Coordinates of C-alpha atoms (C1' of nucleotides) in Angstrom, one line a residue:
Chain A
X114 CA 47.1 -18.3 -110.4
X115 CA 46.2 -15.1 -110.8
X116 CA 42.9 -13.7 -110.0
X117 CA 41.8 -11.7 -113.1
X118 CA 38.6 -9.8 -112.9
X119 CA 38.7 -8.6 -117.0
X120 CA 39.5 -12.6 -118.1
X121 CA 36.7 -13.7 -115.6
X122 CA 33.7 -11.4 -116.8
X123 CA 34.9 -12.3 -120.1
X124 CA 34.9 -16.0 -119.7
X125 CA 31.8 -15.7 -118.1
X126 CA 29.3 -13.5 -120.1
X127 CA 30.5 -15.9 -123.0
X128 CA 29.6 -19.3 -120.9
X129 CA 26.4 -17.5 -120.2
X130 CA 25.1 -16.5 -123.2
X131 CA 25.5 -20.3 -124.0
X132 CA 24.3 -22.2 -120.9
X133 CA 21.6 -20.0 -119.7
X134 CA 18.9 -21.5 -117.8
X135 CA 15.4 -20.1 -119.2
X136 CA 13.4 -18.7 -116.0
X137 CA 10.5 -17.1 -115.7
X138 CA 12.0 -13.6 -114.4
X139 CA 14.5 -13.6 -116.9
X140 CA 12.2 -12.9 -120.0
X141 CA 11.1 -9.5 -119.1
X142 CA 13.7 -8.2 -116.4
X143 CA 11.8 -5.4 -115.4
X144 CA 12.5 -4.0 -111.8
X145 CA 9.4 -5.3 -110.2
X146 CA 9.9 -9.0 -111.5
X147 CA 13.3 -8.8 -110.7
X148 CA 12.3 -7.6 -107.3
X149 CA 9.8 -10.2 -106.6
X150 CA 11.9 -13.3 -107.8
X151 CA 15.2 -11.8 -105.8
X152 CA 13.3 -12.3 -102.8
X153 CA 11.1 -15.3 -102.9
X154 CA 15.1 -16.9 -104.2
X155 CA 16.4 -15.8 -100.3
X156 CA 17.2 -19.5 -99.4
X157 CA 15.0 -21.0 -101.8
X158 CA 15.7 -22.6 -104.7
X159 CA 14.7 -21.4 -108.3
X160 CA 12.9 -25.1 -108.9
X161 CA 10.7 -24.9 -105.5
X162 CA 10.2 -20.6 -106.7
X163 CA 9.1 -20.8 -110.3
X164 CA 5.7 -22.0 -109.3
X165 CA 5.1 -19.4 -106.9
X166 CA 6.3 -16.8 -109.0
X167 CA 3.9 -17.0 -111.5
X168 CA 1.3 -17.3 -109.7
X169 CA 2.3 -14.0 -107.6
X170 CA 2.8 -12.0 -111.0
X171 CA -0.8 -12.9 -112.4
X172 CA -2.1 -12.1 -108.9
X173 CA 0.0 -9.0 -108.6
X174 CA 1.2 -7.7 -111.4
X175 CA 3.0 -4.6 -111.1
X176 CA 3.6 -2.2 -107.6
X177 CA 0.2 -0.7 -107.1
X178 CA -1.4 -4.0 -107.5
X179 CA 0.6 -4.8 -104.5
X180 CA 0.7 -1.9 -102.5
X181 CA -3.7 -2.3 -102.9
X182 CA -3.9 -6.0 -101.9
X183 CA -4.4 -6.8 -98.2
X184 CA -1.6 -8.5 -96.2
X185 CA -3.9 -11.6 -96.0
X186 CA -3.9 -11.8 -99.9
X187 CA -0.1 -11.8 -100.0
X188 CA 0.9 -14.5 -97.0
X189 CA -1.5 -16.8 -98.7
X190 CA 0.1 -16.2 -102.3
X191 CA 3.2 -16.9 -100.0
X192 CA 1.7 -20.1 -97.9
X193 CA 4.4 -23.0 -98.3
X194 CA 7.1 -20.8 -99.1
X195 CA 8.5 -20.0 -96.0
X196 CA 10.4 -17.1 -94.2
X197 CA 7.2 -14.9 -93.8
X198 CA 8.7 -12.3 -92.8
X199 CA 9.6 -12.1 -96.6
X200 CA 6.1 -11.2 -97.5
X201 CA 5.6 -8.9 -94.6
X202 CA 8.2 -6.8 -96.1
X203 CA 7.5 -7.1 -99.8
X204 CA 3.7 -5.6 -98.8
X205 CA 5.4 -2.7 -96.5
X206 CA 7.9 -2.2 -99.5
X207 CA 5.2 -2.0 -102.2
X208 CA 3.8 0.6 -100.0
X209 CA 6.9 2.6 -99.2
X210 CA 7.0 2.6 -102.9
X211 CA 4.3 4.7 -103.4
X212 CA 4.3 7.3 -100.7
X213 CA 8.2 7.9 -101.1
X214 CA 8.9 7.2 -104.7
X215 CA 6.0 7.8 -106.5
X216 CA 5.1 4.2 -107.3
X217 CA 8.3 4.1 -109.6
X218 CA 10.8 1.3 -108.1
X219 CA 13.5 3.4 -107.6
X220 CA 16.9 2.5 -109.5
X221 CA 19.5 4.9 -107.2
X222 CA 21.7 2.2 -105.5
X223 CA 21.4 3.5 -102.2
X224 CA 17.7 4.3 -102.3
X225 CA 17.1 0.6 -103.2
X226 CA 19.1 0.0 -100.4
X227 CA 16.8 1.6 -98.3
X228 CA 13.9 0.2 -98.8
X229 CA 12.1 -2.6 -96.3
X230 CA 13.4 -5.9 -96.8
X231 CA 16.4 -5.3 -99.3
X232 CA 19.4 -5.9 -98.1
X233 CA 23.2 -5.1 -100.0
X234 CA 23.0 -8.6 -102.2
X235 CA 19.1 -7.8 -103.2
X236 CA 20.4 -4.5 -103.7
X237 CA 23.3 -5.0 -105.6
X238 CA 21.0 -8.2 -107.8
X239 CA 18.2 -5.6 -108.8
X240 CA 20.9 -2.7 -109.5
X241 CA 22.9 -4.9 -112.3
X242 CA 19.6 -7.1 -113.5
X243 CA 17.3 -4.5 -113.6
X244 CA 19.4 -0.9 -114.4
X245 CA 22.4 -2.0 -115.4
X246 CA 24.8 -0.9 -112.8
X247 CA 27.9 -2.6 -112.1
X248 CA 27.0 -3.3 -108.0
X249 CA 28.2 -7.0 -106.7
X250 CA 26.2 -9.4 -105.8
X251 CA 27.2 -12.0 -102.8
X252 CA 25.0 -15.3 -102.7
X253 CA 26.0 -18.7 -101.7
X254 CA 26.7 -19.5 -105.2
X255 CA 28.7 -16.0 -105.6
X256 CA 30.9 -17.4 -102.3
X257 CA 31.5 -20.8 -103.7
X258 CA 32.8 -19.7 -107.0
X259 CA 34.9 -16.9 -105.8
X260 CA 36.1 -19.1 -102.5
X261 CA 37.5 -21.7 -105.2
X262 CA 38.7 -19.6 -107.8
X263 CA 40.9 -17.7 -105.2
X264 CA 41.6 -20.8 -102.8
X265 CA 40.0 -18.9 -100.0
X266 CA 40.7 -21.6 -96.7
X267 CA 39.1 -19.3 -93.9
X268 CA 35.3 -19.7 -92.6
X269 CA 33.5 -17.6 -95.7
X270 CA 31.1 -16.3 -93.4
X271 CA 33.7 -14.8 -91.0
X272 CA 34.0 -11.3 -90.9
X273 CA 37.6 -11.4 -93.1
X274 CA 36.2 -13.7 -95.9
X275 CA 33.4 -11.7 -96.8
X276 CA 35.2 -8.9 -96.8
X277 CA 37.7 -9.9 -99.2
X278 CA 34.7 -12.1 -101.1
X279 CA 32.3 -8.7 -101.4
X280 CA 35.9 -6.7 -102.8
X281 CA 36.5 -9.5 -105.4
X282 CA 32.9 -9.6 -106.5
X283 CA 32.8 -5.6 -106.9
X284 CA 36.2 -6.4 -109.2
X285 CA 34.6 -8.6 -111.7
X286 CA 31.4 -6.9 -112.0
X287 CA 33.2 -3.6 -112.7
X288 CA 34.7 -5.0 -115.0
X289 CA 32.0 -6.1 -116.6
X290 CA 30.7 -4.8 -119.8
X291 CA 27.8 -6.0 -118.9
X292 CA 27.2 -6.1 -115.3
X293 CA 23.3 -7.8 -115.6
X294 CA 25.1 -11.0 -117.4
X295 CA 28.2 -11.0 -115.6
X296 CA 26.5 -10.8 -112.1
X297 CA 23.8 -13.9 -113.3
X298 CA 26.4 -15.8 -114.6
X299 CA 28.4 -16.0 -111.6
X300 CA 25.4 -17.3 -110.3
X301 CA 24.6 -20.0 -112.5
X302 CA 27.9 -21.0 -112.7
X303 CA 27.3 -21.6 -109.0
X304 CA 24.1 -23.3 -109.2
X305 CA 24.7 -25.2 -112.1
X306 CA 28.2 -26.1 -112.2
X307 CA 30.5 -25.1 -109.6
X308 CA 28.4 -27.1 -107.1
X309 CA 28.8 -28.0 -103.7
X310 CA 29.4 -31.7 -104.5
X311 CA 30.6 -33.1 -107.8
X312 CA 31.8 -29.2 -108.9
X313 CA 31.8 -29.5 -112.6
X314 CA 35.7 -28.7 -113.3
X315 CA 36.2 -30.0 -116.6
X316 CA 33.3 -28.4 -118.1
X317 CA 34.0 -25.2 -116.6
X318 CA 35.1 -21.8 -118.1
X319 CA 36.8 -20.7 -115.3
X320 CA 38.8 -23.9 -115.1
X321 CA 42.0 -22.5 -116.2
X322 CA 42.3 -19.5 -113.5
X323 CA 41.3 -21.9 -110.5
X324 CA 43.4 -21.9 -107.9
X325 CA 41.1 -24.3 -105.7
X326 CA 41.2 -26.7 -109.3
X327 CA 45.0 -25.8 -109.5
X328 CA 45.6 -27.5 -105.7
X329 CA 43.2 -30.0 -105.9
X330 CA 40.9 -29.0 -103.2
X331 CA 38.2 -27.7 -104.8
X332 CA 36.0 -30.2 -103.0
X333 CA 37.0 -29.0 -99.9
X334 CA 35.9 -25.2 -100.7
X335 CA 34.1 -23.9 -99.5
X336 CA 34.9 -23.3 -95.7
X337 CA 31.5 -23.6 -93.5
X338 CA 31.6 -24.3 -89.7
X339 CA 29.1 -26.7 -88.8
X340 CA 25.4 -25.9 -87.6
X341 CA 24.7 -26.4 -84.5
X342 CA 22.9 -29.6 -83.7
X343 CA 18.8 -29.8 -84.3
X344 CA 16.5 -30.6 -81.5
X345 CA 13.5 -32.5 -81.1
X346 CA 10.4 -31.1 -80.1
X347 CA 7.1 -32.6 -80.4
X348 CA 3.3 -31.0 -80.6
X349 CA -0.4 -32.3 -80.1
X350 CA -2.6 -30.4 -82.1
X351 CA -6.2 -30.1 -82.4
X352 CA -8.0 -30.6 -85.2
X353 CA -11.8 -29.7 -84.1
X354 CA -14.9 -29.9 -86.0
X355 CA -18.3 -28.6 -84.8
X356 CA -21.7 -30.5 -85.6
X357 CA -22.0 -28.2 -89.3
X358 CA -18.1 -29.7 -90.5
X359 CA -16.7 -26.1 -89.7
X360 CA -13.0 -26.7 -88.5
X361 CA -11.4 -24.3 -85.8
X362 CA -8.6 -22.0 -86.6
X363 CA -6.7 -19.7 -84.6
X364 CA -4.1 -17.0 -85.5
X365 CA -1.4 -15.7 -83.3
X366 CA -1.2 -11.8 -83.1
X367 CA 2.6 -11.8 -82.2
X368 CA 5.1 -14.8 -82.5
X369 CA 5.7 -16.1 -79.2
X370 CA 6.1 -19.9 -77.8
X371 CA 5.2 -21.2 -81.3
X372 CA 7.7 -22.0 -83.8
X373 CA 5.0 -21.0 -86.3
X374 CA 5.1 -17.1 -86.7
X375 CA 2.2 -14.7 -86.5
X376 CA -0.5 -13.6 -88.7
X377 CA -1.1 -17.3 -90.4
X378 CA -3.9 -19.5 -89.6
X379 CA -2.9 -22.5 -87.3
X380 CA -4.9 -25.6 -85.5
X381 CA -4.8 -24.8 -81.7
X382 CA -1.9 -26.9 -80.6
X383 CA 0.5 -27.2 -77.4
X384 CA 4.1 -28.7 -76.8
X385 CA 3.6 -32.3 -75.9
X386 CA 6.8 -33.9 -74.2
X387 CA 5.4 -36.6 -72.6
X388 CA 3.0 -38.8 -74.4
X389 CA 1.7 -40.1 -71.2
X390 CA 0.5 -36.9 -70.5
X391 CA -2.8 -36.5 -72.3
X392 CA -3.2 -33.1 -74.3
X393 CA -6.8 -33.2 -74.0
X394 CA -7.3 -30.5 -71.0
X395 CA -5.0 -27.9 -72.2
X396 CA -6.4 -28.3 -75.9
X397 CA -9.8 -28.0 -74.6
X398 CA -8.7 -24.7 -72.8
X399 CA -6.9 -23.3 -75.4
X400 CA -9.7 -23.6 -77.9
X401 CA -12.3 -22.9 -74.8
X402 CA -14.9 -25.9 -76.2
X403 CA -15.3 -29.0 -75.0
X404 CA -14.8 -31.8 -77.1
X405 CA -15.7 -35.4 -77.6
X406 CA -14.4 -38.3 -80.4
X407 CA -10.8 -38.1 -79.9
X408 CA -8.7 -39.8 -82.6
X409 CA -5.4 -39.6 -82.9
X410 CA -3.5 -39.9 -86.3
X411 CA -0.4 -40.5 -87.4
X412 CA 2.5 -38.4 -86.3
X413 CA 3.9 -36.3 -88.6
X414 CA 7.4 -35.5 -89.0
X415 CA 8.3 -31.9 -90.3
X416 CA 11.9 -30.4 -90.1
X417 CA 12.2 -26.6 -89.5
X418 CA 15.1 -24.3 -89.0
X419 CA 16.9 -26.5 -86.2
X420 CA 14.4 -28.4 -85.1
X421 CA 12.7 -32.1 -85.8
X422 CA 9.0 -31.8 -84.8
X423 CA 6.9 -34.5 -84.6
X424 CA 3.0 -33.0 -84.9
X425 CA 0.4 -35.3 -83.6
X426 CA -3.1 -34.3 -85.2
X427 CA -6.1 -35.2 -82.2
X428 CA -9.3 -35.0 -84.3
X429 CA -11.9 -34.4 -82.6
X430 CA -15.6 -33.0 -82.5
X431 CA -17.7 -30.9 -80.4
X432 CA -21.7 -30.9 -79.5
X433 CA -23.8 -28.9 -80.8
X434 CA -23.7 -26.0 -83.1
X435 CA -20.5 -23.8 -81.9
X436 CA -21.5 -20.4 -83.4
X437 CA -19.0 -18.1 -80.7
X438 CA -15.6 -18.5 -80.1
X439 CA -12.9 -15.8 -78.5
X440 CA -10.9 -14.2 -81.6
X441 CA -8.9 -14.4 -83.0
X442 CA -10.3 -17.6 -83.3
X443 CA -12.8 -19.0 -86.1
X444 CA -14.3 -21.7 -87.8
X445 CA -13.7 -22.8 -91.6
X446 CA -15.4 -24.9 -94.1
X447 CA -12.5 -27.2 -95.3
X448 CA -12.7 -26.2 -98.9
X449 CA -11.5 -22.5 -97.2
X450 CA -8.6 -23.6 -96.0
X451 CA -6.9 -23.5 -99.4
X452 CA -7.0 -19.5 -99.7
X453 CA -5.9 -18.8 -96.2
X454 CA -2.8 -17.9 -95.1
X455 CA -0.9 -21.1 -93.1
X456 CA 2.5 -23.4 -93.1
X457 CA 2.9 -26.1 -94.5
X458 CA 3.2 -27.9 -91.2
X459 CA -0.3 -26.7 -90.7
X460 CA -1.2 -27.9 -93.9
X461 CA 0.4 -31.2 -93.8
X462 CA -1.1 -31.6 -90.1
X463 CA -4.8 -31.3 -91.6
X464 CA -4.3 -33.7 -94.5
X465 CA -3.1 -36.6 -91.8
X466 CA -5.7 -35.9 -89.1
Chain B
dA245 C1' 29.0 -11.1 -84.2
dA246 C1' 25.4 -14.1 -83.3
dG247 C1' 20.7 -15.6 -83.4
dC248 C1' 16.4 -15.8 -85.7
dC249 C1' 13.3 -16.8 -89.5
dG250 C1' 10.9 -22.3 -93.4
dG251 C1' 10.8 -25.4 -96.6
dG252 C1' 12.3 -28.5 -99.9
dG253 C1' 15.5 -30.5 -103.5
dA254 C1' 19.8 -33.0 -104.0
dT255 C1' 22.8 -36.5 -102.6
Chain C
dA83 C1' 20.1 -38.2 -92.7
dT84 C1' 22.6 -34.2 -94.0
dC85 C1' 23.7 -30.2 -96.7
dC86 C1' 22.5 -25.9 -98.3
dC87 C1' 20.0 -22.9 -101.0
dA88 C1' 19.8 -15.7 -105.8
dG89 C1' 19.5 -13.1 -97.2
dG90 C1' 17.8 -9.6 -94.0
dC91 C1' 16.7 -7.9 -89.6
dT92 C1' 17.3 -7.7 -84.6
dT93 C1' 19.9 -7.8 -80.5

DNA sequence: AAGCCGGGGAT
DNA sequence: ATCCCAGGCTT
């Protein structure tokens, strides 16, 4: 079973220009689109991006558009997405754009490289899709293709496996006569047919050079150690309203005890291990009003990163006409929520109050 | 090298 | 309920 990088960027460019999914950054692969969908794809999947996508590219259309828009603008484009550090750097990157590179995206490998928030795969994806150049791309659907067509058996995320991944990825893409197709395709193929479960084998055009196919174990492939159990944590949050129907947000400056991260709008909430235990007095505190007309809603259950939270939503009101609170605290009109920048805990938490 | 950062679709 | 997704940055 030989593993033959001219056969396999042959096999695939042909599969591809058949079986190509049409996407929204694919029409008009200029750098910036390219850009943009690389990074809202980081551990997100194209059906949950497309949406966001094109709303970010009629928002912000090109670099300078951007580079001009506040951060504010961008985390709320963002809002439901996740990974917010994504957008932080996207904004930073815009900028760095046009004090270092003239507003141009750059298209040297190693400047790319360089910038905020680009890392050797994003590197490597706007390189081939966007210029042309034959740099590898490694994504999960990169690893499970390769890891089956060569049989790999060790951990793929061990230090060894992707080293030996990354060499045979920079093999098929050099020999690529087209590096843009060959490095999509592999990706595709991944997403669409050499899946985790259920891998496609018969309809596959790699089929024939597969060891993992050839042994029989390409269900097996490929190789993850398990995660690390998730634990349970869960929250009482206040949901306030003052006499007007203003609701009060607050925004953390730096991420801290939260597992929410800073800069997006939040209901003052704290951890709540006991239910016993009422919330009240520490909510109060926190939001420094008083507050009267507690109801408690249904808990809501929202998984994130390793944890199962369970967000209890107190809504509440306070007397009289609240016109002060300490920032970065502030009151909204409902219908402003939509336009600010918040999770979709935060979200789904105001919805079940 | 390991830990951290969200959210949702598929199964 | 579990897996895993077009990763990058920090420690």
């Amino acid at each position: 079973m030989k593993f033959d990088p001219q056969s396999i960027a042959r096999r695939l460019a042909s599969w591809f220009s058949r079986h190509a999914r049409e996407l929204p950054w694919r029409s008009n692969p200029d750098p910036y689109r390219v850009w943009i969908s690389e990074i809202m794809l980081q551990q997100t999947q194209v059906a949950t991006v497309i949406p966001y996508f094109e709303r970010f590219i009629a928002r912000f259309p090109d670099v300078r558009a951007l580079a001009a828009a506040h951060l504010d603008d961008v985390l709320a484009q963002w809002s439901g997405l996740g990974y917010y550090r994504r957008a932080r750097m996207l904004h930073a990157c815009s900028r760095e754009i046009i004090a270092t590179h003239g507003g141009e995206f750059p298209g040297d490998y190693e400047a790319i490289l360089d910038l905020p928030g680009i890392g050797r795969y994003t590197a490597g994806a706007i390189a081939s899709i966007a210029f042309g150049q034959p740099r590898p791309v490694l994504d999960g659907n990169v690893e499970r293709v390769l890891a089956r067509l060569t049989a790999l058996r060790a951990d793929v995320k061990s230090a060894a496996a992707q080293k030996k991944l990354w060499f045979w990825a920079t093999e098929v893409v050099e020999a690529a006569k087209s590096p843009s197709t060959v490095n999509q395709a592999l990706m595709e193929l991944g997403a669409m047919v050499c899946t985790p479960q259920n891998p496609g084998c018969k309809v596959c055009p790699l089929r024939a050079t597969c060891a993992a196919k050839h042994a029989g174990i390409q269900e097996q492939l490929p190789v993850r150690r398990k995660a690390a159990a998730s634990k349970a944590i869960r929250y009482a949050a206040l949901i306030l309203c003052d006499a007007r129907g203003r609701v009060l947000l607050t925004r953390r400056e730096k991420s801290g005890e939260s597992l929410l991260p800073h800069g997006l709008w939040e209901f003052p909430h704290v951890v709540w291990p006991a239910r016993k235990v009422s919330p009240l007095r520490e909510l109060s505190a926190i939001a420094g009003v008083s507050i009267t007309a507690v109801s408690e809603a249904a808990p809501v259950r929202h998984a994130i990163m390793n944890y199962r939270v369970e967000l209890v939503a107190l809504a509440a009101k306070t007397s009289g006409r609240v016109t002060k609170t300490r920032p970065p605290q502030q009151w909204f009109k409902p219908a402003e929520l939509a336009s600010l920048p918040m999770a979709s805990a935060t979200r789904k938490l105001f919805i079940a109050r």
